[in-house]
Amino acid sequence: MAITRVGFIGLGIMGAPMAANLIEAGFEVTVWNRSPSRTEPLVKAGAKRAESPAAVAAACEVTLSCVTNSGDVEEVAIGPEGVIHGAAAGSVYIDCSTISPETARRVAEQLARKNVAMLDAPVSGGDIGAKAGTLAIMVGGDAAVFERCRPVFEALGKTVVHVGPSGAGQVVKLCNQIAGGLNLLAAAEAIQLARRSNIDPAKMLEVVSAGAAGSWMLSNLAPKAISGDYAPGFMVDLMQKDLRLVLDAANETHTPLPGTALVSQLFQSIQAEGRGTDGTQAIVDAIEKLTR
Ligand SMILES: NC(=O)c1ccc[n+]([C@@H]2O[C@H](COP(=O)([O-])OP(=O)(O)OC[C@H]3O[C@@H](n4cnc5c(N)ncnc54)[C@H](OP(=O)(O)O)[C@@H]3O)[C@@H](O)[C@H]2O)c1
């Protein structure tokens, strides 16, 4: 049966535009956010407001969340007012936050005892991709449940791939953060050499972005960095949360990740300046500081 009633928990930088795209796609959307004021634009756009994550789940066939970290997902999914207390047997919970694969598996196991399926479905593409509905979505969990939820994913993203069982989506997201972090470092070093060689970094970016070294980071974040725009699409504090998850997974699997460790230390120097809420393009300043 086609899915019509979809819920969304966590209306932050990512969640709000994702929920808006579900409304736009024609789903009946119910929303909840810890700070209630963030529900207002969605309610204006046609969503219903629920009083708790449990109430969202009770109203919906599929409930999504996009909150911050592992503990936050535990709270909204299996906490005292969590999804687990409202979701009907046969319904689906999809978490789009970036959290530890182990937490995703544990929450999925608890929900399964109530016959509620969970997909871990972290996303990539930033606030820009969330608004445009062009996110890349990496999904772990039961393949048949994934297929049933495909129309929901198609309202949110352009590239949606089932990558394996429960937790696998989160592992792939950690791979994504390795590549994203190192791409940012590459952009920062390229900008710094251009500046110190008296070459306009904007011209450098224009041509380098179009060649073999092009990347999303180079096209979208490097121009912000050179114009001094540090407003977050993705905050340094959140990146560090993800890189900690990556390095934990590296320790567990004895996988040396020297580049990721370096990127994390450079972000630490930005946090040490009290700039954890800046966007990740601030890594450019971490490299610039080395030449002061
Ligand atoms: N921003 C990006 O570019 C990006 C890209 C890909 C993936 N992600 C991931 O997506 C997730 C959300 O990121 P974001 O940038 O949207 O962050 P954000 O703007 O800080 O939003 C976080 C949202 O989670 C809610 N929240 C946090 N802890 C909660 C808790 N314990 N209980 C209930 N609600 C809670 C917040 O509610 P309040 O409004 O009450 O604070 C807010 O709605 C993170 O896991 C992040 O790593 C982000």
Tab-separated table of C-alpha atoms and ligand atoms in Angstrom:
chain	number	residue	atom	x	y	z
A	1	MET	CA	0.000	0.000	0.000
A	2	ALA	CA	1.269	3.467	-0.854
A	3	ILE	CA	2.697	5.522	2.004
A	4	THR	CA	0.764	8.746	2.575
A	5	ARG	CA	1.391	9.820	6.208
A	6	VAL	CA	4.993	10.752	6.970
A	7	GLY	CA	6.428	12.284	10.147
A	8	PHE	CA	9.554	14.344	10.739
A	9	ILE	CA	11.407	14.833	14.040
A	10	GLY	CA	14.238	17.407	14.249
A	11	LEU	CA	13.770	20.502	12.118
A	12	GLY	CA	17.305	21.898	12.080
A	13	ILE	CA	19.442	23.021	9.150
A	14	MET	CA	18.845	19.663	7.431
A	15	GLY	CA	15.523	18.480	8.845
A	16	ALA	CA	13.482	21.611	8.067
A	17	PRO	CA	14.107	21.624	4.293
A	18	MET	CA	13.777	17.836	4.150
A	19	ALA	CA	10.351	18.041	5.820
A	20	ALA	CA	9.399	20.860	3.429
A	21	ASN	CA	10.277	18.644	0.463
A	22	LEU	CA	8.040	15.862	1.814
A	23	ILE	CA	5.136	18.346	1.980
A	24	GLU	CA	5.998	19.510	-1.532
A	25	ALA	CA	5.935	15.884	-2.758
A	26	GLY	CA	2.347	15.528	-1.518
A	27	PHE	CA	2.768	13.509	1.684
A	28	GLU	CA	0.614	14.328	4.728
A	29	VAL	CA	3.392	15.490	7.038
A	30	THR	CA	3.378	15.667	10.855
A	31	VAL	CA	6.315	17.392	12.573
A	32	TRP	CA	7.858	17.733	16.028
A	33	ASN	CA	10.860	19.737	17.164
A	34	ARG	CA	12.338	20.069	20.673
A	35	SER	CA	12.254	23.888	20.328
A	36	PRO	CA	8.640	24.315	19.184
A	37	SER	CA	9.162	27.599	17.286
A	38	ARG	CA	10.994	25.711	14.535
A	39	THR	CA	7.764	23.935	13.570
A	40	GLU	CA	6.041	27.196	12.569
A	41	PRO	CA	7.271	27.562	8.953
A	42	LEU	CA	6.421	23.902	8.299
A	43	VAL	CA	2.934	24.275	9.776
A	44	LYS	CA	2.444	27.328	7.522
A	45	ALA	CA	3.479	25.136	4.589
A	46	GLY	CA	0.804	22.555	5.472
A	47	ALA	CA	2.274	20.237	8.134
A	48	LYS	CA	0.503	19.174	11.322
A	49	ARG	CA	2.291	19.694	14.624
A	50	ALA	CA	2.518	16.838	17.149
A	51	GLU	CA	3.315	17.081	20.852
A	52	SER	CA	6.046	14.436	21.046
A	53	PRO	CA	8.057	12.010	18.887
A	54	ALA	CA	5.657	9.272	20.041
A	55	ALA	CA	2.702	11.331	18.808
A	56	VAL	CA	4.377	11.838	15.427
A	57	ALA	CA	4.905	8.098	15.068
A	58	ALA	CA	1.320	7.375	16.131
A	59	ALA	CA	0.057	9.586	13.291
A	60	CYS	CA	2.311	8.204	10.560
A	61	GLU	CA	3.230	5.126	8.546
A	62	VAL	CA	6.810	6.310	8.199
A	63	THR	CA	8.582	8.550	10.732
A	64	LEU	CA	11.914	10.203	9.963
A	65	SER	CA	14.336	11.941	12.298
A	66	CYS	CA	17.339	14.189	11.764
A	67	VAL	CA	18.820	15.133	15.142
A	68	THR	CA	22.392	15.607	16.278
A	69	ASN	CA	24.173	12.603	17.769
A	70	SER	CA	23.760	9.021	18.970
A	71	GLY	CA	22.276	9.962	22.371
A	72	ASP	CA	19.788	12.300	20.705
A	73	VAL	CA	18.552	9.535	18.403
A	74	GLU	CA	18.180	7.243	21.420
A	75	GLU	CA	16.120	9.955	23.102
A	76	VAL	CA	13.720	10.600	20.217
A	77	ALA	CA	13.484	6.924	19.179
A	78	ILE	CA	13.447	4.904	22.398
A	79	GLY	CA	13.369	7.544	25.176
A	80	PRO	CA	10.363	8.136	27.472
A	81	GLU	CA	8.443	10.050	24.769
A	82	GLY	CA	10.133	8.322	21.855
A	83	VAL	CA	8.881	6.901	18.577
A	84	ILE	CA	8.757	3.411	20.102
A	85	HIS	CA	5.819	4.418	22.343
A	86	GLY	CA	3.628	5.586	19.454
A	87	ALA	CA	4.606	3.597	16.360
A	88	ALA	CA	2.161	0.957	15.182
A	89	ALA	CA	3.357	-2.549	14.357
A	90	GLY	CA	4.329	-2.602	10.687
A	91	SER	CA	5.331	1.054	10.576
A	92	VAL	CA	8.845	2.266	9.731
A	93	TYR	CA	11.316	4.576	11.484
A	94	ILE	CA	14.029	6.161	9.313
A	95	ASP	CA	16.867	8.007	11.018
A	96	CYS	CA	18.808	10.457	8.833
A	97	SER	CA	21.171	11.737	11.550
A	98	THR	CA	24.858	10.821	11.478
A	99	ILE	CA	25.415	8.575	14.507
A	100	SER	CA	27.459	5.540	15.502
A	101	PRO	CA	26.646	2.372	13.530
A	102	GLU	CA	26.457	0.506	16.832
A	103	THR	CA	23.725	2.831	18.181
A	104	ALA	CA	21.777	2.514	14.930
A	105	ARG	CA	21.855	-1.289	15.246
A	106	ARG	CA	20.854	-1.212	18.936
A	107	VAL	CA	17.885	1.139	18.351
A	108	ALA	CA	16.792	-0.989	15.377
A	109	GLU	CA	16.846	-4.115	17.568
A	110	GLN	CA	14.663	-2.489	20.226
A	111	LEU	CA	12.146	-1.265	17.651
A	112	ALA	CA	12.094	-4.686	15.964
A	113	ARG	CA	10.772	-6.178	19.208
A	114	LYS	CA	7.653	-4.026	18.626
A	115	ASN	CA	7.547	-5.037	14.967
A	116	VAL	CA	8.667	-1.549	13.886
A	117	ALA	CA	11.355	-1.603	11.180
A	118	MET	CA	14.215	0.886	11.240
A	119	LEU	CA	16.394	2.084	8.388
A	120	ASP	CA	19.564	4.057	9.120
A	121	ALA	CA	19.674	6.590	6.292
A	122	PRO	CA	22.288	9.285	6.838
A	123	VAL	CA	22.551	11.907	4.150
A	124	SER	CA	25.192	13.893	2.283
A	125	GLY	CA	24.881	17.069	0.243
A	126	GLY	CA	24.656	19.702	2.947
A	127	ASP	CA	21.943	22.274	3.485
A	128	ILE	CA	22.126	23.015	-0.261
A	129	GLY	CA	21.241	19.400	-1.152
A	130	ALA	CA	18.578	19.258	1.573
A	131	LYS	CA	16.832	22.328	0.116
A	132	ALA	CA	17.148	21.167	-3.484
A	133	GLY	CA	16.025	17.595	-2.703
A	134	THR	CA	19.246	16.264	-4.216
A	135	LEU	CA	20.799	14.566	-1.187
A	136	ALA	CA	22.840	11.391	-1.484
A	137	ILE	CA	21.269	8.924	0.951
A	138	MET	CA	23.005	5.757	2.151
A	139	VAL	CA	20.589	3.277	3.634
A	140	GLY	CA	21.103	0.343	5.983
A	141	GLY	CA	18.413	-2.125	7.017
A	142	ASP	CA	15.985	-4.587	5.481
A	143	ALA	CA	15.989	-4.393	1.663
A	144	ALA	CA	12.227	-4.929	1.307
A	145	VAL	CA	11.480	-2.154	3.814
A	146	PHE	CA	13.862	0.087	1.870
A	147	GLU	CA	11.968	-0.629	-1.368
A	148	ARG	CA	8.648	0.163	0.339
A	149	CYS	CA	10.044	3.515	1.507
A	150	ARG	CA	11.621	4.435	-1.831
A	151	PRO	CA	8.979	7.137	-2.650
A	152	VAL	CA	9.831	8.893	0.632
A	153	PHE	CA	13.557	8.817	-0.155
A	154	GLU	CA	12.914	10.059	-3.698
A	155	ALA	CA	11.332	13.220	-2.276
A	156	LEU	CA	14.566	13.938	-0.400
A	157	GLY	CA	17.424	12.811	-2.562
A	158	LYS	CA	18.705	12.125	-6.039
A	159	THR	CA	21.051	9.238	-5.271
A	160	VAL	CA	19.578	6.734	-2.831
A	161	VAL	CA	21.460	3.475	-2.341
A	162	HIS	CA	20.709	0.501	-0.101
A	163	VAL	CA	24.200	-0.386	1.132
A	164	GLY	CA	23.596	-3.323	3.484
A	165	PRO	CA	22.019	-4.424	6.772
A	166	SER	CA	21.245	-2.287	9.818
A	167	GLY	CA	24.166	0.067	10.616
A	168	ALA	CA	25.653	-0.139	7.106
A	169	GLY	CA	24.256	3.265	6.130
A	170	GLN	CA	26.122	4.838	9.046
A	171	VAL	CA	29.382	3.081	8.127
A	172	VAL	CA	29.096	4.446	4.564
A	173	LYS	CA	28.388	7.918	5.957
A	174	LEU	CA	31.645	7.678	7.927
A	175	CYS	CA	33.433	6.849	4.650
A	176	ASN	CA	31.763	9.949	3.218
A	177	GLN	CA	33.105	12.100	6.057
A	178	ILE	CA	36.656	10.823	5.471
A	179	ALA	CA	36.458	11.899	1.824
A	180	GLY	CA	34.693	15.182	2.637
A	181	GLY	CA	37.182	16.152	5.334
A	182	LEU	CA	40.214	15.441	3.180
A	183	ASN	CA	38.659	17.314	0.253
A	184	LEU	CA	38.251	20.332	2.535
A	185	LEU	CA	41.887	20.135	3.586
A	186	ALA	CA	42.912	19.963	-0.083
A	187	ALA	CA	40.845	23.093	-0.806
A	188	ALA	CA	42.402	24.925	2.151
A	189	GLU	CA	45.962	24.121	1.070
A	190	ALA	CA	45.275	25.119	-2.556
A	191	ILE	CA	43.810	28.465	-1.429
A	192	GLN	CA	46.755	29.132	0.850
A	193	LEU	CA	49.395	28.527	-1.819
A	194	ALA	CA	47.497	30.737	-4.289
A	195	ARG	CA	47.269	33.562	-1.737
A	196	ARG	CA	50.948	33.380	-0.800
A	197	SER	CA	51.887	33.402	-4.476
A	198	ASN	CA	49.777	36.545	-5.113
A	199	ILE	CA	47.322	34.674	-7.316
A	200	ASP	CA	43.640	35.512	-6.986
A	201	PRO	CA	42.215	32.439	-5.201
A	202	ALA	CA	38.872	32.955	-6.976
A	203	LYS	CA	40.569	32.542	-10.352
A	204	MET	CA	42.460	29.504	-9.068
A	205	LEU	CA	39.152	27.965	-7.939
A	206	GLU	CA	37.402	28.785	-11.204
A	207	VAL	CA	39.789	26.716	-13.259
A	208	VAL	CA	40.794	24.004	-10.767
A	209	SER	CA	37.134	23.210	-9.926
A	210	ALA	CA	36.515	22.458	-13.607
A	211	GLY	CA	39.365	19.963	-13.931
A	212	ALA	CA	40.276	16.578	-12.483
A	213	ALA	CA	40.742	18.039	-8.987
A	214	GLY	CA	37.163	19.372	-8.852
A	215	SER	CA	35.001	18.457	-5.860
A	216	TRP	CA	31.791	19.517	-4.104
A	217	MET	CA	33.921	21.131	-1.403
A	218	LEU	CA	35.943	23.088	-3.946
A	219	SER	CA	32.822	24.279	-5.797
A	220	ASN	CA	30.575	25.033	-2.810
A	221	LEU	CA	32.642	25.731	0.299
A	222	ALA	CA	35.961	27.083	-0.981
A	223	PRO	CA	34.294	30.195	-2.547
A	224	LYS	CA	32.610	30.910	0.805
A	225	ALA	CA	35.952	30.616	2.588
A	226	ILE	CA	37.757	33.058	0.307
A	227	SER	CA	34.966	35.627	0.661
A	228	GLY	CA	35.095	35.351	4.473
A	229	ASP	CA	31.635	33.787	4.739
A	230	TYR	CA	31.799	31.380	7.669
A	231	ALA	CA	28.026	30.877	8.100
A	232	PRO	CA	27.457	27.169	8.665
A	233	GLY	CA	25.982	24.828	6.180
A	234	PHE	CA	27.722	22.226	8.332
A	235	MET	CA	29.195	23.315	11.657
A	236	VAL	CA	32.752	22.485	12.723
A	237	ASP	CA	31.374	21.003	15.981
A	238	LEU	CA	29.191	18.574	13.974
A	239	MET	CA	32.101	17.648	11.703
A	240	GLN	CA	34.204	16.868	14.774
A	241	LYS	CA	31.360	14.728	16.123
A	242	ASP	CA	31.484	12.764	12.855
A	243	LEU	CA	35.282	12.524	12.746
A	244	ARG	CA	35.230	11.123	16.290
A	245	LEU	CA	32.811	8.444	15.046
A	246	VAL	CA	35.167	7.753	12.124
A	247	LEU	CA	38.211	7.445	14.386
A	248	ASP	CA	36.275	5.194	16.817
A	249	ALA	CA	35.372	2.921	13.895
A	250	ALA	CA	39.021	3.032	12.752
A	251	ASN	CA	40.155	1.920	16.220
A	252	GLU	CA	37.595	-0.877	16.352
A	253	THR	CA	38.615	-2.232	12.940
A	254	HIS	CA	42.373	-1.446	13.252
A	255	THR	CA	42.170	0.755	10.154
A	256	PRO	CA	44.888	3.434	10.019
A	257	LEU	CA	43.386	6.744	8.830
A	258	PRO	CA	46.247	9.256	9.066
A	259	GLY	CA	44.620	11.894	6.855
A	260	THR	CA	41.385	11.888	8.878
A	261	ALA	CA	43.318	12.215	12.138
A	262	LEU	CA	45.136	15.278	10.749
A	263	VAL	CA	41.912	16.904	9.536
A	264	SER	CA	40.355	16.368	12.961
A	265	GLN	CA	43.320	18.064	14.675
A	266	LEU	CA	43.058	21.057	12.327
A	267	PHE	CA	39.356	21.411	13.163
A	268	GLN	CA	40.348	21.177	16.818
A	269	SER	CA	42.444	24.322	16.368
A	270	ILE	CA	39.333	26.107	15.045
A	271	GLN	CA	37.313	24.879	18.024
A	272	ALA	CA	40.093	26.095	20.321
A	273	GLU	CA	39.435	29.622	18.999
A	274	GLY	CA	35.788	29.292	20.056
A	275	ARG	CA	34.610	28.907	16.441
A	276	GLY	CA	32.913	25.497	16.648
A	277	THR	CA	29.673	26.898	15.269
A	278	ASP	CA	31.367	28.252	12.117
A	279	GLY	CA	30.930	26.287	8.907
A	280	THR	CA	33.564	23.691	8.008
A	281	GLN	CA	35.061	26.078	5.417
A	282	ALA	CA	36.822	27.571	8.477
A	283	ILE	CA	39.526	24.904	7.981
A	284	VAL	CA	41.043	27.400	5.542
A	285	ASP	CA	41.985	29.546	8.551
A	286	ALA	CA	43.611	26.576	10.311
A	287	ILE	CA	46.028	26.287	7.388
A	288	GLU	CA	46.463	30.063	7.139
A	289	LYS	CA	47.414	30.192	10.838
A	290	LEU	CA	50.409	27.955	10.117
A	291	THR	CA	52.024	30.769	8.122
A	292	ARG	CA	51.371	33.618	10.560
B	1	LIG	N1	24.225	20.367	8.119
B	1	LIG	C1	24.736	19.533	7.213
B	1	LIG	O1	25.329	19.951	6.203
B	1	LIG	C2	24.591	18.035	7.392
B	1	LIG	C3	24.833	17.229	6.279
B	1	LIG	C4	24.680	15.870	6.404
B	1	LIG	C5	24.319	15.312	7.625
B	1	LIG	N2	24.109	16.109	8.713
B	1	LIG	C6	23.739	15.468	9.983
B	1	LIG	O2	22.362	15.704	10.170
B	1	LIG	C7	22.088	15.823	11.577
B	1	LIG	C8	21.426	17.176	11.862
B	1	LIG	O3	22.316	18.192	11.446
B	1	LIG	P1	21.846	19.718	11.288
B	1	LIG	O4	22.941	20.412	10.563
B	1	LIG	O5	20.462	19.782	10.775
B	1	LIG	O6	21.899	20.168	12.823
B	1	LIG	P2	21.079	21.335	13.571
B	1	LIG	O7	20.746	22.432	12.638
B	1	LIG	O8	21.889	21.621	14.790
B	1	LIG	O9	19.709	20.603	14.000
B	1	LIG	C9	19.675	19.614	14.967
B	1	LIG	C10	18.236	19.258	15.222
B	1	LIG	O10	18.189	18.165	16.159
B	1	LIG	C11	17.357	18.519	17.247
B	1	LIG	N3	17.860	17.829	18.446
B	1	LIG	C12	19.143	17.682	18.842
B	1	LIG	N4	19.213	16.952	19.973
B	1	LIG	C13	17.946	16.612	20.286
B	1	LIG	C14	17.378	15.847	21.329
B	1	LIG	N5	18.132	15.280	22.296
B	1	LIG	N6	16.034	15.711	21.344
B	1	LIG	C15	15.272	16.282	20.390
B	1	LIG	N7	15.739	17.017	19.371
B	1	LIG	C16	17.074	17.172	19.318
B	1	LIG	C17	17.464	20.029	17.335
B	1	LIG	O11	16.372	20.546	18.072
B	1	LIG	P3	16.403	22.075	18.623
B	1	LIG	O12	15.863	22.918	17.504
B	1	LIG	O13	15.525	22.050	19.813
B	1	LIG	O14	17.841	22.384	18.984
B	1	LIG	C18	17.421	20.381	15.861
B	1	LIG	O15	16.102	20.311	15.356
B	1	LIG	C19	23.420	15.624	12.300
B	1	LIG	O16	23.580	14.289	12.695
B	1	LIG	C20	24.430	15.985	11.218
B	1	LIG	O17	25.677	15.378	11.459
B	1	LIG	C21	24.221	17.471	8.619
